[in-house]
């Protein structure tokens, strides 16, 4: 690893960009003999929660108890939640839902809901919700007749986005885009042993089925008669948690594999003893080229 670092710095020197790294104290010069004094990077990953993130899907026919769901997520110490509605919900509906989270351990909430004229006419009411619920980082309104983005001047409060993207099911959310790449030590270390999308994730689809992701077919029970903890302990639920990019066809040869949060379902090839995807990635690591990427409101 030390030799790779040295080569990287030499490469940056010829590019002329290493001055920026020095000025920001991201790098410093030392003798080659001194490299042995630096310990190797600790690649262990863990998180103080049974579940780190969750997705809740809703439509006009969803009738499961959301209060019970939030109570279950609290017991699992879940920190990040995305709630998606494929049908129109009122502003007062979201205000009531967020009341359930007021005393929770959640650190961030993202709401994705279907457009209605109410949101356009009463955008101030949406702003009021975000001001009262600082855990909400984004309020995205899809199927909108226009694109518009309201950046909150207060960095501690959420943003509002109207997007024309049509999101009618979880299948609309599979997309890989460099704009969504995440570069930090936490994701890098997680990727060494885990799938960076499915690891420690739990989801509830529009019918209340508990899954690894709403877009997958396999269910581990229904929230109406199964707790989230019971679903997690069922055989097979944690299998996808341990599917590494390094063990996945094509992905293992990609230079972005430790920063890509890829929501495509991996499948096991018994003959070749490796994981693979049925949905092609728009990036080809062998030619370093991107195909056209269909734009969506968000990656989940």
mmCIF file of C-alpha atoms in Angstrom:
data_model
loop_
_atom_site.group_PDB
_atom_site.id
_atom_site.type_symbol
_atom_site.label_atom_id
_atom_site.label_comp_id
_atom_site.label_asym_id
_atom_site.label_seq_id
_atom_site.Cartn_x
_atom_site.Cartn_y
_atom_site.Cartn_z
ATOM 1 C CA UNK A 1 0.000 0.000 0.000
ATOM 2 C CA UNK A 2 2.886 2.361 0.766
ATOM 3 C CA UNK A 3 4.399 1.823 -2.700
ATOM 4 C CA UNK A 4 1.028 2.563 -4.312
ATOM 5 C CA UNK A 5 0.777 5.776 -2.318
ATOM 6 C CA UNK A 6 4.241 6.827 -3.425
ATOM 7 C CA UNK A 7 3.423 6.159 -7.077
ATOM 8 C CA UNK A 8 0.189 8.134 -6.737
ATOM 9 C CA UNK A 9 2.027 11.153 -5.342
ATOM 10 C CA UNK A 10 4.626 10.994 -8.112
ATOM 11 C CA UNK A 11 1.808 10.813 -10.686
ATOM 12 C CA UNK A 12 0.061 13.820 -9.127
ATOM 13 C CA UNK A 13 3.330 15.744 -9.171
ATOM 14 C CA UNK A 14 3.546 15.394 -12.940
ATOM 15 C CA UNK A 15 -0.073 16.446 -13.246
ATOM 16 C CA UNK A 16 0.660 19.567 -11.232
ATOM 17 C CA UNK A 17 -2.203 18.939 -8.793
ATOM 18 C CA UNK A 18 -0.184 17.841 -5.785
ATOM 19 C CA UNK A 19 0.227 21.473 -4.660
ATOM 20 C CA UNK A 20 -3.455 21.508 -3.743
ATOM 21 C CA UNK A 21 -3.036 18.389 -1.585
ATOM 22 C CA UNK A 22 -0.037 19.882 0.192
ATOM 23 C CA UNK A 23 -1.797 23.192 0.872
ATOM 24 C CA UNK A 24 -4.775 21.347 2.357
ATOM 25 C CA UNK A 25 -2.498 19.113 4.458
ATOM 26 C CA UNK A 26 -3.820 15.993 2.718
ATOM 27 C CA UNK A 27 -0.258 14.860 1.984
ATOM 28 C CA UNK A 28 3.261 15.692 3.121
ATOM 29 C CA UNK A 29 6.742 14.780 1.971
ATOM 30 C CA UNK A 30 8.924 12.209 3.685
ATOM 31 C CA UNK A 31 11.856 9.992 2.875
ATOM 32 C CA UNK A 32 11.102 6.604 1.340
ATOM 33 C CA UNK A 33 12.805 4.911 4.272
ATOM 34 C CA UNK A 34 10.293 6.563 6.624
ATOM 35 C CA UNK A 35 7.295 4.845 5.005
ATOM 36 C CA UNK A 36 7.823 1.796 7.177
ATOM 37 C CA UNK A 37 7.010 3.956 10.214
ATOM 38 C CA UNK A 38 3.417 4.375 9.101
ATOM 39 C CA UNK A 39 1.003 1.590 10.135
ATOM 40 C CA UNK A 40 -1.173 -0.100 7.546
ATOM 41 C CA UNK A 41 -4.748 1.079 7.265
ATOM 42 C CA UNK A 42 -7.182 -0.753 9.562
ATOM 43 C CA UNK A 43 -9.765 -2.206 7.164
ATOM 44 C CA UNK A 44 -12.169 -3.511 9.807
ATOM 45 C CA UNK A 45 -15.761 -2.237 9.604
ATOM 46 C CA UNK A 46 -18.588 -2.305 12.099
ATOM 47 C CA UNK A 47 -21.528 -0.154 13.085
ATOM 48 C CA UNK A 48 -23.374 0.189 16.407
ATOM 49 C CA UNK A 49 -26.739 -0.832 14.977
ATOM 50 C CA UNK A 50 -28.438 -4.025 13.844
ATOM 51 C CA UNK A 51 -29.837 -2.112 10.863
ATOM 52 C CA UNK A 52 -28.209 1.075 9.554
ATOM 53 C CA UNK A 53 -30.805 2.105 6.969
ATOM 54 C CA UNK A 54 -34.347 1.314 5.899
ATOM 55 C CA UNK A 55 -36.804 1.954 3.065
ATOM 56 C CA UNK A 56 -40.561 2.191 3.504
ATOM 57 C CA UNK A 57 -42.735 2.114 0.376
ATOM 58 C CA UNK A 58 -46.331 3.323 0.255
ATOM 59 C CA UNK A 59 -49.155 3.613 -2.243
ATOM 60 C CA UNK A 60 -52.880 4.255 -2.069
ATOM 61 C CA UNK A 61 -53.572 0.679 -0.913
ATOM 62 C CA UNK A 62 -50.924 0.446 1.827
ATOM 63 C CA UNK A 63 -52.637 -0.183 5.156
ATOM 64 C CA UNK A 64 -49.946 -1.374 7.555
ATOM 65 C CA UNK A 65 -49.276 0.374 10.860
ATOM 66 C CA UNK A 66 -46.520 2.945 10.347
ATOM 67 C CA UNK A 67 -46.320 3.720 14.050
ATOM 68 C CA UNK A 68 -45.490 0.059 14.689
ATOM 69 C CA UNK A 69 -42.846 0.157 11.934
ATOM 70 C CA UNK A 70 -41.101 3.167 13.424
ATOM 71 C CA UNK A 71 -41.146 1.507 16.839
ATOM 72 C CA UNK A 72 -39.459 -1.557 15.324
ATOM 73 C CA UNK A 73 -36.798 0.556 13.604
ATOM 74 C CA UNK A 74 -36.084 2.276 16.902
ATOM 75 C CA UNK A 75 -35.391 -1.089 18.540
ATOM 76 C CA UNK A 76 -32.907 -1.879 15.763
ATOM 77 C CA UNK A 77 -31.201 1.514 16.265
ATOM 78 C CA UNK A 78 -31.742 2.396 12.601
ATOM 79 C CA UNK A 79 -30.167 5.760 11.738
ATOM 80 C CA UNK A 80 -31.224 6.457 8.143
ATOM 81 C CA UNK A 81 -34.686 6.160 6.607
ATOM 82 C CA UNK A 82 -36.174 6.740 3.179
ATOM 83 C CA UNK A 83 -39.958 6.856 2.777
ATOM 84 C CA UNK A 84 -41.323 6.652 -0.776
ATOM 85 C CA UNK A 85 -44.894 7.112 -1.905
ATOM 86 C CA UNK A 86 -46.000 6.211 -5.421
ATOM 87 C CA UNK A 87 -49.392 7.823 -4.880
ATOM 88 C CA UNK A 88 -50.423 11.326 -3.834
ATOM 89 C CA UNK A 89 -50.156 12.097 -0.127
ATOM 90 C CA UNK A 90 -51.196 15.338 1.527
ATOM 91 C CA UNK A 91 -48.806 17.655 3.311
ATOM 92 C CA UNK A 92 -50.661 16.981 6.559
ATOM 93 C CA UNK A 93 -50.066 13.247 6.041
ATOM 94 C CA UNK A 94 -46.298 13.756 6.034
ATOM 95 C CA UNK A 95 -46.515 16.056 9.035
ATOM 96 C CA UNK A 96 -48.361 13.352 10.972
ATOM 97 C CA UNK A 97 -45.932 10.626 9.878
ATOM 98 C CA UNK A 98 -42.932 12.648 11.015
ATOM 99 C CA UNK A 99 -44.485 13.007 14.458
ATOM 100 C CA UNK A 100 -43.751 9.293 14.912
ATOM 101 C CA UNK A 101 -40.031 9.992 14.499
ATOM 102 C CA UNK A 102 -39.691 12.883 16.943
ATOM 103 C CA UNK A 103 -38.074 10.766 19.678
ATOM 104 C CA UNK A 104 -36.334 8.225 17.446
ATOM 105 C CA UNK A 105 -32.638 7.496 16.899
ATOM 106 C CA UNK A 106 -32.952 8.417 13.234
ATOM 107 C CA UNK A 107 -30.291 10.799 11.994
ATOM 108 C CA UNK A 108 -31.615 11.394 8.494
ATOM 109 C CA UNK A 109 -34.945 10.995 6.699
ATOM 110 C CA UNK A 110 -35.590 11.367 2.989
ATOM 111 C CA UNK A 111 -39.150 11.657 1.693
ATOM 112 C CA UNK A 112 -40.005 10.882 -1.942
ATOM 113 C CA UNK A 113 -43.644 11.501 -2.804
ATOM 114 C CA UNK A 114 -45.882 11.854 -5.838
ATOM 115 C CA UNK A 115 -46.720 15.334 -7.086
ATOM 116 C CA UNK A 116 -49.975 17.075 -6.386
ATOM 117 C CA UNK A 117 -50.818 20.723 -6.969
ATOM 118 C CA UNK A 118 -50.964 21.214 -3.208
ATOM 119 C CA UNK A 119 -47.176 20.981 -2.978
ATOM 120 C CA UNK A 120 -46.724 23.643 -5.624
ATOM 121 C CA UNK A 121 -49.310 26.026 -4.149
ATOM 122 C CA UNK A 122 -48.299 25.505 -0.528
ATOM 123 C CA UNK A 123 -44.541 24.981 -0.758
ATOM 124 C CA UNK A 124 -44.216 27.130 2.378
ATOM 125 C CA UNK A 125 -46.068 24.431 4.311
ATOM 126 C CA UNK A 126 -43.502 21.901 3.128
ATOM 127 C CA UNK A 127 -40.763 24.262 4.271
ATOM 128 C CA UNK A 128 -42.458 24.475 7.673
ATOM 129 C CA UNK A 129 -42.366 20.673 7.961
ATOM 130 C CA UNK A 130 -38.636 20.655 7.217
ATOM 131 C CA UNK A 131 -38.001 23.458 9.688
ATOM 132 C CA UNK A 132 -39.792 21.512 12.420
ATOM 133 C CA UNK A 133 -38.219 18.162 11.512
ATOM 134 C CA UNK A 134 -34.518 18.741 11.045
ATOM 135 C CA UNK A 135 -33.869 15.056 10.445
ATOM 136 C CA UNK A 136 -35.474 15.436 6.992
ATOM 137 C CA UNK A 137 -32.588 16.069 4.603
ATOM 138 C CA UNK A 138 -34.565 15.940 1.341
ATOM 139 C CA UNK A 139 -38.215 16.250 0.361
ATOM 140 C CA UNK A 140 -38.438 15.078 -3.266
ATOM 141 C CA UNK A 141 -41.657 15.462 -5.244
ATOM 142 C CA UNK A 142 -41.629 13.234 -8.339
ATOM 143 C CA UNK A 143 -43.959 13.195 -11.377
ATOM 144 C CA UNK A 144 -43.890 16.985 -11.229
ATOM 145 C CA UNK A 145 -44.743 19.034 -14.359
ATOM 146 C CA UNK A 146 -41.545 21.014 -13.790
ATOM 147 C CA UNK A 147 -38.083 20.711 -12.272
ATOM 148 C CA UNK A 148 -37.388 23.060 -9.402
ATOM 149 C CA UNK A 149 -34.992 22.948 -6.495
ATOM 150 C CA UNK A 150 -35.335 24.869 -3.253
ATOM 151 C CA UNK A 151 -31.990 24.940 -1.495
ATOM 152 C CA UNK A 152 -32.424 25.722 2.180
ATOM 153 C CA UNK A 153 -29.983 28.505 3.125
ATOM 154 C CA UNK A 154 -29.641 26.840 6.518
ATOM 155 C CA UNK A 155 -27.358 23.823 6.069
ATOM 156 C CA UNK A 156 -28.983 22.221 9.108
ATOM 157 C CA UNK A 157 -32.362 22.050 7.369
ATOM 158 C CA UNK A 158 -33.612 19.985 4.440
ATOM 159 C CA UNK A 159 -34.049 20.811 0.766
ATOM 160 C CA UNK A 160 -37.109 20.534 -1.487
ATOM 161 C CA UNK A 161 -36.935 19.252 -5.056
ATOM 162 C CA UNK A 162 -39.625 19.050 -7.735
ATOM 163 C CA UNK A 163 -38.560 16.564 -10.414
ATOM 164 C CA UNK A 164 -40.241 15.429 -13.617
ATOM 165 C CA UNK A 165 -38.949 11.871 -13.216
ATOM 166 C CA UNK A 166 -41.810 9.392 -13.159
ATOM 167 C CA UNK A 167 -41.354 6.940 -10.310
ATOM 168 C CA UNK A 168 -44.142 4.378 -10.211
ATOM 169 C CA UNK A 169 -42.405 1.383 -8.613
ATOM 170 C CA UNK A 170 -39.127 0.327 -6.955
ATOM 171 C CA UNK A 171 -37.916 -0.900 -10.356
ATOM 172 C CA UNK A 172 -37.550 2.735 -11.441
ATOM 173 C CA UNK A 173 -34.787 3.349 -8.955
ATOM 174 C CA UNK A 174 -31.939 1.189 -10.298
ATOM 175 C CA UNK A 175 -29.255 3.522 -11.588
ATOM 176 C CA UNK A 176 -25.495 3.829 -11.346
ATOM 177 C CA UNK A 177 -24.087 7.298 -11.818
ATOM 178 C CA UNK A 178 -20.729 8.803 -10.777
ATOM 179 C CA UNK A 179 -22.707 11.637 -9.198
ATOM 180 C CA UNK A 180 -23.730 9.152 -6.503
ATOM 181 C CA UNK A 181 -20.269 7.775 -5.775
ATOM 182 C CA UNK A 182 -19.268 8.136 -2.144
ATOM 183 C CA UNK A 183 -15.629 8.594 -1.208
ATOM 184 C CA UNK A 184 -14.935 8.089 2.480
ATOM 185 C CA UNK A 185 -13.141 5.635 4.724
ATOM 186 C CA UNK A 186 -16.375 4.229 6.162
ATOM 187 C CA UNK A 187 -17.720 3.055 2.807
ATOM 188 C CA UNK A 188 -14.271 1.883 1.691
ATOM 189 C CA UNK A 189 -13.837 -0.349 4.724
ATOM 190 C CA UNK A 190 -17.425 -1.605 4.532
ATOM 191 C CA UNK A 191 -16.836 -2.624 0.907
ATOM 192 C CA UNK A 192 -13.948 -4.875 1.936
ATOM 193 C CA UNK A 193 -16.345 -7.383 3.511
ATOM 194 C CA UNK A 194 -19.883 -6.302 2.619
ATOM 195 C CA UNK A 195 -22.292 -5.221 -0.091
ATOM 196 C CA UNK A 196 -22.431 -1.437 0.251
ATOM 197 C CA UNK A 197 -26.131 -1.248 -0.658
ATOM 198 C CA UNK A 198 -27.737 -4.319 0.931
ATOM 199 C CA UNK A 199 -25.571 -4.539 4.061
ATOM 200 C CA UNK A 200 -27.582 -3.798 7.232
ATOM 201 C CA UNK A 201 -30.577 -2.640 5.142
ATOM 202 C CA UNK A 202 -34.218 -3.586 5.645
ATOM 203 C CA UNK A 203 -37.265 -2.608 3.601
ATOM 204 C CA UNK A 204 -41.041 -2.785 3.623
ATOM 205 C CA UNK A 205 -42.851 -2.759 0.291
ATOM 206 C CA UNK A 206 -46.262 -1.234 -0.425
ATOM 207 C CA UNK A 207 -48.047 -4.408 0.750
ATOM 208 C CA UNK A 208 -46.122 -4.625 4.016
ATOM 209 C CA UNK A 209 -43.740 -7.388 2.944
ATOM 210 C CA UNK A 210 -40.356 -7.280 4.674
ATOM 211 C CA UNK A 211 -37.467 -7.545 2.222
ATOM 212 C CA UNK A 212 -33.832 -6.672 1.676
ATOM 213 C CA UNK A 213 -35.096 -4.109 -0.841
ATOM 214 C CA UNK A 214 -38.634 -3.409 -2.139
ATOM 215 C CA UNK A 215 -37.511 -4.175 -5.705
ATOM 216 C CA UNK A 216 -36.613 -7.791 -4.826
ATOM 217 C CA UNK A 217 -39.089 -10.670 -5.021
ATOM 218 C CA UNK A 218 -38.142 -12.574 -1.873
ATOM 219 C CA UNK A 219 -40.102 -11.729 1.269
ATOM 220 C CA UNK A 220 -39.239 -12.648 4.862
ATOM 221 C CA UNK A 221 -42.682 -12.076 6.303
ATOM 222 C CA UNK A 222 -45.217 -9.279 6.503
ATOM 223 C CA UNK A 223 -45.047 -6.439 8.988
ATOM 224 C CA UNK A 224 -48.665 -7.173 9.985
ATOM 225 C CA UNK A 225 -47.626 -10.431 11.670
ATOM 226 C CA UNK A 226 -43.803 -10.406 11.738
ATOM 227 C CA UNK A 227 -41.446 -8.072 13.579
ATOM 228 C CA UNK A 228 -38.423 -6.671 11.779
ATOM 229 C CA UNK A 229 -36.137 -8.485 14.223
ATOM 230 C CA UNK A 230 -37.854 -11.798 13.432
ATOM 231 C CA UNK A 231 -37.440 -11.171 9.692
ATOM 232 C CA UNK A 232 -33.729 -10.394 10.046
ATOM 233 C CA UNK A 233 -33.098 -13.703 11.826
ATOM 234 C CA UNK A 234 -34.794 -15.791 9.149
ATOM 235 C CA UNK A 235 -32.506 -17.957 6.971
ATOM 236 C CA UNK A 236 -31.261 -16.059 3.934
ATOM 237 C CA UNK A 237 -32.041 -12.514 5.031
ATOM 238 C CA UNK A 238 -28.395 -11.613 5.705
ATOM 239 C CA UNK A 239 -26.957 -13.429 2.680
ATOM 240 C CA UNK A 240 -26.761 -10.327 0.489
ATOM 241 C CA UNK A 241 -24.985 -8.421 3.258
ATOM 242 C CA UNK A 242 -21.772 -10.301 2.497
ATOM 243 C CA UNK A 243 -21.694 -10.107 -1.317
ATOM 244 C CA UNK A 244 -18.528 -8.151 -2.054
ATOM 245 C CA UNK A 245 -17.709 -6.335 -5.279
ATOM 246 C CA UNK A 246 -14.410 -8.194 -5.200
ATOM 247 C CA UNK A 247 -16.373 -11.445 -5.626
ATOM 248 C CA UNK A 248 -18.691 -10.157 -8.365
ATOM 249 C CA UNK A 249 -18.195 -10.585 -12.101
ATOM 250 C CA UNK A 250 -17.091 -7.386 -13.863
ATOM 251 C CA UNK A 251 -17.431 -5.348 -10.656
ATOM 252 C CA UNK A 252 -14.226 -6.876 -9.275
ATOM 253 C CA UNK A 253 -12.328 -5.306 -12.199
ATOM 254 C CA UNK A 254 -13.865 -1.853 -11.723
ATOM 255 C CA UNK A 255 -11.803 0.951 -10.226
ATOM 256 C CA UNK A 256 -14.957 2.438 -8.661
ATOM 257 C CA UNK A 257 -16.004 -0.707 -6.780
ATOM 258 C CA UNK A 258 -15.223 0.696 -3.313
ATOM 259 C CA UNK A 259 -17.187 3.912 -3.807
ATOM 260 C CA UNK A 260 -20.213 2.636 -5.759
ATOM 261 C CA UNK A 261 -23.465 2.004 -3.872
ATOM 262 C CA UNK A 262 -25.056 -0.371 -6.368
ATOM 263 C CA UNK A 263 -28.709 -1.350 -5.838
ATOM 264 C CA UNK A 264 -28.788 -4.096 -8.506
ATOM 265 C CA UNK A 265 -29.610 -7.539 -7.154
ATOM 266 C CA UNK A 266 -26.621 -9.927 -7.307
ATOM 267 C CA UNK A 267 -27.156 -13.553 -8.377
ATOM 268 C CA UNK A 268 -24.988 -16.598 -7.666
ATOM 269 C CA UNK A 269 -23.516 -18.545 -10.596
ATOM 270 C CA UNK A 270 -23.089 -22.074 -9.266
ATOM 271 C CA UNK A 271 -21.032 -23.220 -12.235
ATOM 272 C CA UNK A 272 -18.502 -20.393 -12.128
ATOM 273 C CA UNK A 273 -18.736 -19.942 -8.358
ATOM 274 C CA UNK A 274 -19.128 -16.183 -8.539
ATOM 275 C CA UNK A 275 -21.741 -13.469 -8.207
ATOM 276 C CA UNK A 276 -23.067 -11.569 -11.212
ATOM 277 C CA UNK A 277 -25.768 -9.055 -12.211
ATOM 278 C CA UNK A 278 -28.561 -9.563 -14.706
ATOM 279 C CA UNK A 279 -28.904 -5.794 -15.132
ATOM 280 C CA UNK A 280 -25.909 -4.350 -16.992
ATOM 281 C CA UNK A 281 -23.941 -1.469 -15.520
ATOM 282 C CA UNK A 282 -23.601 1.614 -17.746
ATOM 283 C CA UNK A 283 -19.877 1.730 -16.994
ATOM 284 C CA UNK A 284 -17.429 -0.566 -18.783
ATOM 285 C CA UNK A 285 -14.254 -0.908 -16.668
ATOM 286 C CA UNK A 286 -12.407 -2.561 -19.556
ATOM 287 C CA UNK A 287 -12.758 0.471 -21.834
ATOM 288 C CA UNK A 288 -13.277 3.111 -19.096
ATOM 289 C CA UNK A 289 -16.390 4.407 -20.877
ATOM 290 C CA UNK A 290 -19.928 5.239 -19.783
ATOM 291 C CA UNK A 291 -23.082 4.452 -21.713
ATOM 292 C CA UNK A 292 -25.972 6.911 -21.649
ATOM 293 C CA UNK A 293 -27.433 7.017 -18.151
ATOM 294 C CA UNK A 294 -31.200 7.470 -17.761
ATOM 295 C CA UNK A 295 -31.702 10.167 -15.168
ATOM 296 C CA UNK A 296 -33.778 9.417 -12.091
ATOM 297 C CA UNK A 297 -34.642 11.459 -9.058
ATOM 298 C CA UNK A 298 -32.561 9.444 -6.661
ATOM 299 C CA UNK A 299 -30.657 6.241 -6.057
ATOM 300 C CA UNK A 300 -32.004 3.872 -3.410
#
